[in-house]
Amino acid sequence: VSTPKLPTRLAGAPGAATTRDSAPPRDLSGLVARCDAAGIDWLDDAATLDEHARDWWPVSIGWAAHGELLARPGIVVLPSSTAAVLEVVAACNDARVPFTVQGGRSGVCGGAVPEPGAVALDLTRLTGVLEFDEVSLRVRVNAGTFGPELEAWLRARGCTAGHFPQSMDLSTVGGWVACRGAGQYSTRYGKIEDLVRGLTVVLPDATVVATGSAGPRQASGPDLTQLFVGAEGTLGVVTEVELVVHRLPGSEERRAWSFDSFAQGLEACRAILQRGATPAVLRLYDPAESTRQFDVDRAVLIVLDEADDLLLAATISIVEEACREGRPEDVALVGRWLEHRNDVSALGALWERGIVVDTIETAATWAALPHVHADVVSAILAVNGTAVATVHQSHAYLDGACLYFTFAGRPEDADAYYREVWDAATAAALNAGASLSHHHGVGRNRSGYLRDALGHGADVLAAIKAALDPRWLANPSVLGLRPPLEGR
Ligand SMILES: Cc1cc2nc3c(=O)[nH]c(=O)nc-3n(C[C@H](O)[C@H](O)[C@H](O)COP(=O)(O)OP(=O)(O)OC[C@H]3O[C@@H](n4cnc5c(N)ncnc54)[C@H](O)[C@@H]3O)c2cc1C
């Protein structure tokens, strides 16, 4: 059974770490009494609070190495049903205590770190499949279910969710929805917002809403499901998720090519998507990443598709035609990628050695992608201390794709360098026409950029937040949604 896993240990004894954010102690006695009365488990020992003060935000790995946390919650509550979540949220309202939903805590933007002294609402006991419609291919699952458990359940019934983020073992279905996640096979199966059909959400004012429609599409007002997809726990607690699933594919094919340049490879990807082929995996690496991963000093494109035999044959034919300008490479490169694709064991060790490393993912139209690529790489390299700035294309669409940048440096002041790179890269990406994030979300890390990205849309989002969460209790420090007067 999967459980949350953090990249490194926190230095020092339990409870000894200093915190960057603190608040006067909160009175949690009423909340504890209600949990006890309702039979809802909670924990507040020092080791548990330390553990729940962290997620996978890379800069906080460096802090943990020095015995430092962002903020420590006052209590961890562990509800195992929607009714129990409702009770906890009602108690938080009565006590005016903020709460932060936690799934696998694999988020990389600091979004799952609770407010100081407040409630960590851990959903990892809210697990399991609730309903399966094998005729229509829909599954309803509790939000705290980890990826491997859902996938194993579906595979035993001849189906797949088709959603395989690199953090598959670390993340929950609710976290996928809350962050608008993308799996590595998304070019065939879609991103999570394409897979989700309905949600059960405990709203911050302690009411419950079920979204979605009985049929595959609806025309009864805007799609409320999508309001909560990507809300990062700021608009409520997603307790149940209905997903569309797929029958297990008949066959699989693999191919690999390399191109003289990343730009030439991008053109091949565009041609593939615009002829209507959607191979599950279509990943293009710049020469630096290709050298690092595949020992090939060119832009490597790996292709893997799985589908019905007829569809697969057509897809591979289109891919082969579109890649005529490329040089065929050994398909073993695809196997190499599959073998190492979820291995991130180096990350913690690098930060512990003083090396600042992170990834920045964004999306842009095919027309804008070459500029986004050039401008973001130049912006990162221009920051003093940068040693590496590389890119790959990881998810492709009819009209554009996701670019995934990796940077590393060994600066004297890690925090200052980290923020300088994020500021420079984000400004370059937005100016070149890219979106703020493709699938990691906003969290705390990107909160300061939300207005630049959304313009007046940020006010609309804040108005929705104020309407659904008048006391501003649901994960208030993320998504750039702090109430204006509180400042930060
Ligand atoms: C090594 C690594 C690789 C990764 N690869 C990918 C990838 O390939 N694709 C991808 O999309 N992401 C990836 N991520 C990012 C991360 O795994 C995803 O964002 C994931 O969806 C988070 O799920 P979680 O259960 O861990 O959520 P958490 O980290 O616990 O929470 C993330 C945010 O969602 C909110 N939240 C969580 N559950 C709920 C809920 N039920 N209701 C309301 N709000 C909720 C939290 O409050 C928080 O704001 C990666 C992360 C790591 C560390």
XYZ file of C-alpha atoms and ligand atoms in Angstrom:
541
model
C 0.000 0.000 0.000
C 1.391 3.432 -0.957
C 2.081 6.098 1.640
C 3.511 9.622 1.392
C 7.296 9.679 0.976
C 9.509 12.734 1.324
C 12.766 13.260 -0.588
C 15.032 13.645 2.469
C 14.979 13.489 6.217
C 14.575 16.609 8.321
C 17.788 17.340 10.214
C 17.557 17.365 14.015
C 15.323 15.838 16.669
C 11.517 15.826 16.301
C 10.068 19.257 17.099
C 13.497 20.924 17.051
C 13.331 22.436 13.565
C 12.894 26.191 13.292
C 10.044 27.495 11.155
C 10.087 30.354 8.652
C 6.403 31.126 9.252
C 4.924 31.077 12.715
C 1.750 32.258 14.424
C 0.538 32.552 18.023
C -0.714 29.157 19.288
C -4.278 28.421 18.179
C -6.947 26.959 20.436
C -7.674 23.574 18.859
C -9.522 22.108 21.864
C -13.016 22.460 20.319
C -11.817 20.817 17.123
C -10.205 17.959 19.025
C -13.387 17.402 21.060
C -15.477 17.194 17.882
C -13.045 14.762 16.263
C -13.125 12.592 19.374
C -16.930 12.674 19.503
C -17.126 11.676 15.836
C -14.429 9.003 16.102
C -12.050 10.832 13.739
C -8.362 10.119 14.378
C -5.897 12.933 14.914
C -2.220 13.225 15.839
C -0.132 16.023 17.274
C 3.156 14.430 18.294
C 6.259 16.346 17.229
C 7.469 13.815 14.648
C 4.078 13.711 12.894
C 3.757 17.491 12.835
C 7.277 17.792 11.354
C 6.448 15.220 8.715
C 3.225 16.985 7.714
C 5.003 20.337 7.534
C 6.647 19.293 4.281
C 5.993 18.416 0.686
C 8.348 18.035 -2.324
C 8.873 21.761 -3.001
C 12.562 21.569 -3.959
C 13.735 24.691 -2.129
C 12.309 23.273 1.102
C 14.532 20.202 0.689
C 17.482 22.553 1.220
C 15.789 24.056 4.278
C 15.118 20.624 5.776
C 18.794 19.741 5.372
C 19.514 22.656 7.742
C 16.771 21.745 10.230
C 14.322 24.333 8.941
C 10.639 24.115 7.989
C 8.310 26.555 6.308
C 5.484 26.128 8.857
C 4.417 23.434 11.287
C 0.702 22.515 11.631
C -0.914 22.330 15.075
C -2.667 19.025 14.392
C -2.983 16.329 11.732
C -6.554 15.055 11.254
C -7.177 11.782 9.434
C -10.787 11.469 8.227
C -11.768 8.320 6.357
C -15.145 9.343 4.867
C -16.791 12.359 3.244
C -18.973 12.699 6.366
C -15.858 12.854 8.550
C -14.275 15.496 6.276
C -17.493 17.510 6.569
C -17.319 17.315 10.356
C -13.692 18.514 10.402
C -14.414 21.400 8.029
C -17.438 22.414 10.143
C -15.246 22.361 13.259
C -12.586 24.469 11.493
C -15.304 27.001 10.660
C -16.501 27.182 14.240
C -12.956 27.573 15.541
C -11.887 29.859 12.623
C -8.889 27.611 11.992
C -7.453 27.269 8.473
C -7.092 23.795 6.984
C -4.891 22.411 4.228
C -5.732 19.203 2.423
C -2.840 16.779 2.099
C -2.754 13.854 -0.293
C 0.608 12.265 -1.071
C 2.407 15.575 -0.354
C 4.287 15.116 -3.623
C 3.375 18.623 -4.795
C 6.442 20.573 -5.889
C 5.198 24.120 -5.222
C 4.768 24.109 -1.421
C 0.976 23.893 -1.763
C 0.426 21.070 0.735
C 2.228 22.816 3.610
C -0.383 23.877 6.197
C -0.667 27.258 7.903
C 1.354 27.558 11.106
C -0.474 25.966 14.038
C -3.455 25.066 11.829
C -4.997 21.854 10.515
C -3.330 19.372 8.187
C -6.273 17.480 6.697
C -4.660 14.222 5.624
C -6.849 12.295 3.164
C -4.726 9.185 2.828
C -7.250 7.097 4.788
C -10.046 8.098 2.404
C -9.259 5.368 -0.092
C -10.776 2.787 -2.373
C -12.975 2.405 -5.406
C -16.661 3.206 -4.801
C -18.320 2.370 -8.127
C -17.326 0.986 -11.498
C -19.459 1.125 -14.624
C -17.681 -1.324 -16.903
C -20.105 -0.718 -19.767
C -19.569 3.047 -19.860
C -15.970 2.891 -18.536
C -16.362 5.147 -15.542
C -14.917 4.700 -12.065
C -15.722 6.605 -8.863
C -12.884 6.575 -6.381
C -12.126 8.121 -3.008
C -9.750 11.063 -3.375
C -7.020 9.768 -1.046
C -6.399 6.675 -3.173
C -2.797 6.488 -4.439
C -2.083 5.969 -8.135
C -0.760 2.375 -7.960
C -3.795 1.148 -5.995
C -6.273 2.606 -8.478
C -4.301 1.308 -11.466
C -3.991 -2.207 -10.004
C -7.736 -2.298 -9.266
C -8.561 -1.257 -12.830
C -6.026 -3.625 -14.450
C -7.586 -6.539 -12.614
C -10.750 -5.644 -14.559
C -9.071 -5.173 -17.948
C -8.902 -1.373 -17.767
C -6.431 1.464 -17.156
C -6.786 5.033 -15.933
C -4.083 5.986 -18.466
C -2.732 8.527 -15.947
C 0.919 7.881 -15.055
C 2.634 10.943 -13.578
C 6.302 10.521 -12.742
C 5.083 10.757 -9.140
C 2.634 7.844 -9.650
C 3.832 6.085 -6.458
C 3.810 9.307 -4.439
C 0.518 10.955 -5.334
C -3.246 10.561 -4.868
C -6.183 10.905 -7.235
C -7.374 13.989 -5.319
C -3.914 15.546 -5.696
C -3.959 14.894 -9.464
C -7.274 16.748 -9.700
C -6.279 19.548 -7.321
C -3.102 20.320 -9.308
C -4.447 19.698 -12.869
C -1.831 16.985 -13.288
C -0.517 15.300 -16.425
C 0.567 11.693 -16.849
C 3.460 10.568 -19.036
C 0.994 8.919 -21.476
C -1.215 12.005 -21.679
C -0.874 12.552 -25.418
C -3.085 9.484 -25.918
C -5.207 9.458 -22.753
C -5.438 13.167 -21.899
C -4.546 15.296 -18.915
C -6.510 14.832 -15.679
C -8.985 17.564 -16.643
C -9.834 15.489 -19.736
C -10.360 12.340 -17.647
C -12.445 13.713 -14.780
C -16.219 13.474 -15.151
C -17.466 14.524 -11.718
C -16.452 15.310 -8.136
C -17.796 15.326 -4.607
C -16.462 18.393 -2.823
C -16.815 19.479 0.795
C -16.949 23.250 0.438
C -15.131 25.520 2.903
C -18.450 26.594 4.486
C -19.144 22.938 5.397
C -21.657 22.069 2.697
C -21.258 19.327 0.096
C -21.601 19.653 -3.659
C -21.624 16.887 -6.268
C -20.537 18.091 -9.700
C -20.624 16.485 -13.126
C -23.419 15.148 -15.206
C -24.952 11.755 -15.713
C -24.115 11.790 -19.412
C -20.770 12.349 -21.131
C -21.545 16.024 -21.860
C -24.017 18.614 -20.566
C -25.399 22.033 -21.416
C -26.808 23.141 -18.099
C -24.530 26.031 -17.299
C -20.757 26.206 -16.932
C -18.858 23.071 -15.945
C -18.594 23.228 -12.144
C -16.279 20.203 -12.073
C -13.590 22.235 -13.809
C -13.896 24.993 -11.198
C -12.388 22.623 -8.645
C -9.814 21.033 -10.975
C -6.623 22.981 -10.281
C -8.044 24.812 -7.234
C -5.262 23.307 -5.044
C -7.545 22.916 -2.032
C -8.502 26.612 -1.949
C -12.158 26.064 -2.884
C -12.880 22.910 -0.915
C -11.918 19.337 -0.195
C -12.358 16.927 -3.087
C -13.468 13.684 -1.446
C -14.627 11.605 -4.441
C -13.519 11.652 -8.069
C -15.286 10.143 -11.065
C -12.942 9.348 -13.934
C -13.416 7.952 -17.386
C -11.091 4.969 -17.934
C -9.916 2.945 -20.946
C -9.871 -0.707 -21.862
C -6.335 -2.103 -21.729
C -4.668 -1.545 -25.105
C -4.154 -4.430 -27.523
C -0.553 -3.708 -28.474
C 2.405 -1.419 -27.971
C 4.996 0.012 -30.389
C 8.206 1.927 -29.695
C 10.352 4.143 -31.925
C 13.238 6.587 -31.460
C 14.776 9.265 -33.677
C 17.240 12.078 -33.272
C 17.255 15.495 -34.936
C 19.912 18.100 -35.739
C 18.172 20.549 -33.453
C 15.405 20.758 -30.840
C 13.479 23.083 -33.202
C 13.538 20.466 -35.972
C 12.245 17.853 -33.554
C 9.441 20.173 -32.430
C 8.345 20.495 -36.072
C 8.097 16.697 -36.326
C 5.974 16.594 -33.152
C 3.693 19.298 -34.527
C 3.249 17.416 -37.797
C 2.315 14.234 -35.901
C -0.320 15.914 -33.737
C -1.732 18.000 -36.564
C -2.286 14.915 -38.703
C -4.427 13.572 -35.867
C -2.000 11.000 -34.432
C -1.722 10.993 -30.630
C 1.013 8.537 -29.570
C 0.866 8.050 -25.801
C 4.483 9.104 -25.236
C 6.065 11.703 -27.511
C 9.041 13.200 -25.711
C 11.708 15.343 -27.330
C 14.931 16.156 -25.461
C 17.400 18.935 -26.270
C 20.977 17.777 -27.021
C 22.138 18.369 -23.438
C 19.370 16.216 -21.925
C 19.751 13.640 -24.730
C 23.436 13.323 -23.916
C 22.698 12.989 -20.207
C 19.911 10.416 -20.643
C 20.790 8.564 -23.845
C 24.454 9.359 -24.697
C 23.281 10.891 -27.985
C 24.530 14.418 -28.718
C 21.462 15.412 -30.784
C 17.782 16.109 -30.030
C 16.320 12.684 -29.247
C 12.617 11.951 -29.763
C 11.176 8.877 -28.106
C 7.798 7.529 -29.124
C 5.704 4.881 -27.429
C 2.127 4.139 -28.276
C -0.389 1.602 -27.026
C -3.821 1.164 -28.584
C -6.043 -1.048 -30.655
C -3.908 -2.697 -33.389
C -5.470 -0.773 -36.294
C -5.182 2.566 -34.565
C -1.637 1.789 -33.528
C -0.547 0.908 -37.063
C -1.997 4.154 -38.421
C -0.386 6.213 -35.644
C 3.047 4.689 -36.166
C 2.817 5.229 -39.953
C 2.089 8.915 -39.404
C 4.919 9.196 -36.871
C 7.371 7.557 -39.294
C 6.419 9.917 -42.119
C 6.682 12.984 -39.881
C 10.150 11.934 -38.677
C 11.678 11.447 -42.139
C 14.085 14.367 -41.533
C 15.352 12.658 -38.384
C 17.910 9.901 -37.881
C 16.456 6.597 -36.661
C 17.860 5.588 -33.273
C 17.862 2.269 -31.427
C 14.413 1.631 -29.861
C 16.297 0.474 -26.779
C 16.367 4.195 -25.904
C 12.644 3.937 -25.148
C 13.291 0.991 -22.822
C 16.008 3.038 -21.132
C 13.549 5.868 -20.556
C 10.893 3.470 -19.220
C 13.349 1.943 -16.795
C 14.535 5.240 -15.305
C 11.533 7.476 -15.825
C 10.387 7.618 -12.194
C 13.792 7.635 -10.530
C 14.294 10.934 -8.720
C 16.553 9.615 -5.992
C 19.298 12.128 -6.872
C 17.202 15.203 -6.078
C 17.496 15.160 -2.286
C 21.220 14.372 -2.381
C 21.916 17.289 -4.746
C 20.168 19.814 -2.497
C 21.967 18.409 0.537
C 25.270 19.080 -1.280
C 24.313 22.729 -1.818
C 23.288 22.333 -5.445
C 20.093 24.189 -6.272
C 18.028 22.231 -8.777
C 14.410 22.456 -9.911
C 12.162 22.132 -12.943
C 9.846 24.675 -14.543
C 7.048 23.414 -16.782
C 4.977 25.595 -19.043
C 2.878 25.276 -22.193
C 2.636 27.340 -25.359
C 1.294 27.187 -28.879
C 3.490 25.669 -31.587
C 3.933 29.196 -32.986
C 5.257 30.513 -29.673
C 7.248 27.443 -28.530
C 10.582 28.264 -30.252
C 10.611 31.731 -28.604
C 9.581 30.346 -25.239
C 12.399 27.807 -25.481
C 15.075 30.335 -26.438
C 13.944 33.089 -24.058
C 13.534 30.924 -20.959
C 16.887 29.174 -21.408
C 18.644 32.557 -21.935
C 16.896 34.045 -18.906
C 18.015 31.182 -16.661
C 21.581 31.200 -17.991
C 21.786 34.965 -17.384
C 21.317 34.454 -13.639
C 24.638 34.409 -11.828
C 25.434 30.948 -10.515
C 23.569 28.915 -13.152
C 25.463 25.858 -14.339
C 22.735 24.119 -16.339
C 19.556 25.097 -18.198
C 18.036 22.362 -20.355
C 14.632 21.438 -21.773
C 12.440 18.666 -23.074
C 8.983 18.581 -24.629
C 6.828 16.207 -22.601
C 3.133 16.506 -23.543
C 1.834 17.490 -26.998
C -1.494 18.784 -28.331
C -3.047 19.850 -31.619
C -2.160 23.495 -30.946
C 1.003 23.335 -28.838
C 2.983 21.492 -26.196
C 4.485 21.502 -22.725
C 8.127 22.535 -22.335
C 9.820 21.221 -19.198
C 12.952 23.158 -18.201
C 15.545 21.937 -15.708
C 18.006 24.304 -14.054
C 20.856 23.782 -11.627
C 23.435 25.983 -9.990
C 25.712 26.183 -7.003
C 25.219 29.734 -5.716
C 26.408 31.240 -2.442
C 22.876 32.203 -1.411
C 20.553 29.357 -2.434
C 17.282 31.138 -1.576
C 18.177 34.337 -3.430
C 19.400 32.421 -6.476
C 16.322 30.178 -6.510
C 13.934 33.148 -6.508
C 15.987 35.028 -9.098
C 15.806 32.094 -11.508
C 12.075 31.607 -10.989
C 11.427 35.360 -11.451
C 13.531 35.543 -14.616
C 12.248 32.327 -16.180
C 8.603 33.098 -15.391
C 8.817 36.621 -16.814
C 10.498 35.286 -19.959
C 7.896 32.530 -20.375
C 4.903 34.817 -19.869
C 6.361 37.499 -22.175
C 6.904 34.910 -24.900
C 3.279 33.788 -24.656
C 3.500 30.716 -22.415
C 1.190 29.732 -19.589
C 2.307 30.011 -15.953
C 2.207 26.246 -15.384
C 1.281 23.165 -17.387
C 0.817 20.576 -14.605
C 2.683 21.348 -11.367
C 0.317 24.159 -10.384
C 0.920 27.362 -8.451
C 1.151 26.516 -4.748
C 3.237 28.979 -2.775
C 6.118 29.041 -5.213
C 4.224 30.699 -8.076
C 1.683 32.673 -6.011
C 3.394 35.977 -6.745
C 3.049 35.483 -10.506
C -0.676 34.704 -10.668
C -1.751 38.267 -11.466
C 0.835 38.565 -14.247
C -0.520 35.341 -15.727
C -4.267 35.871 -15.311
C -4.713 39.646 -15.253
C -8.279 40.515 -14.189
C -8.892 36.756 -14.086
C -7.053 36.812 -10.740
C -9.815 39.104 -9.363
C -12.504 36.770 -10.703
C -10.792 33.835 -9.008
C -10.516 35.787 -5.736
C -14.237 36.666 -5.958
C -15.108 32.973 -6.349
C -12.858 32.184 -3.395
C -14.546 34.865 -1.263
C -18.013 33.534 -2.189
C -17.193 29.903 -1.369
C -14.815 30.536 1.513
C -15.897 33.773 3.232
C -13.654 33.059 6.235
C -10.679 32.339 3.960
C -9.908 29.055 5.719
C -9.194 26.634 2.866
C -5.450 26.561 2.122
C -5.270 30.355 2.201
C -1.597 30.870 1.286
C -1.592 29.241 -2.142
C -2.707 30.129 -5.654
C -1.959 33.827 -5.059
C -5.288 34.154 -3.249
C -4.331 35.866 0.020
C -7.009 38.411 0.960
C -5.519 41.767 -0.089
C -5.409 43.362 3.378
C -3.572 40.534 5.073
C -0.621 41.008 2.736
C 2.360 38.716 2.789
C 9.280 13.224 -8.316
C 8.030 13.938 -8.720
C 7.548 13.791 -10.002
C 6.367 14.429 -10.382
N 5.862 14.192 -11.623
C 4.664 14.720 -11.977
C 4.085 14.420 -13.231
O 4.617 13.653 -14.035
N 2.890 14.974 -13.538
C 2.243 15.800 -12.658
O 1.162 16.266 -12.978
N 2.795 16.121 -11.467
C 3.964 15.592 -11.098
N 4.509 15.881 -9.869
C 3.827 16.810 -8.962
C 2.839 16.130 -7.991
O 3.130 14.771 -7.826
C 1.431 16.284 -8.496
O 1.076 17.642 -8.413
C 0.386 15.452 -7.771
O -0.818 15.556 -8.485
C 0.156 15.870 -6.332
O -0.659 14.878 -5.709
P -0.565 14.635 -4.135
O -1.594 13.635 -3.770
O 0.818 14.335 -3.735
O -1.019 16.072 -3.610
P -0.391 16.952 -2.435
O 1.024 17.277 -2.730
O -0.705 16.361 -1.128
O -1.252 18.292 -2.610
C -1.025 19.164 -3.685
C -2.056 20.300 -3.638
O -3.349 19.782 -3.876
C -4.200 19.978 -2.758
N -4.974 18.753 -2.603
C -4.508 17.476 -2.526
N -5.523 16.612 -2.443
C -6.656 17.342 -2.472
C -8.040 17.037 -2.395
N -8.455 15.778 -2.286
N -8.942 18.055 -2.410
C -8.526 19.336 -2.533
N -7.238 19.692 -2.602
C -6.305 18.711 -2.567
C -3.272 20.287 -1.589
O -3.919 21.096 -0.621
C -2.129 20.990 -2.281
O -2.448 22.340 -2.502
C 5.700 15.270 -9.464
C 6.203 15.408 -8.168
C 7.353 14.753 -7.801
C 7.858 14.910 -6.409
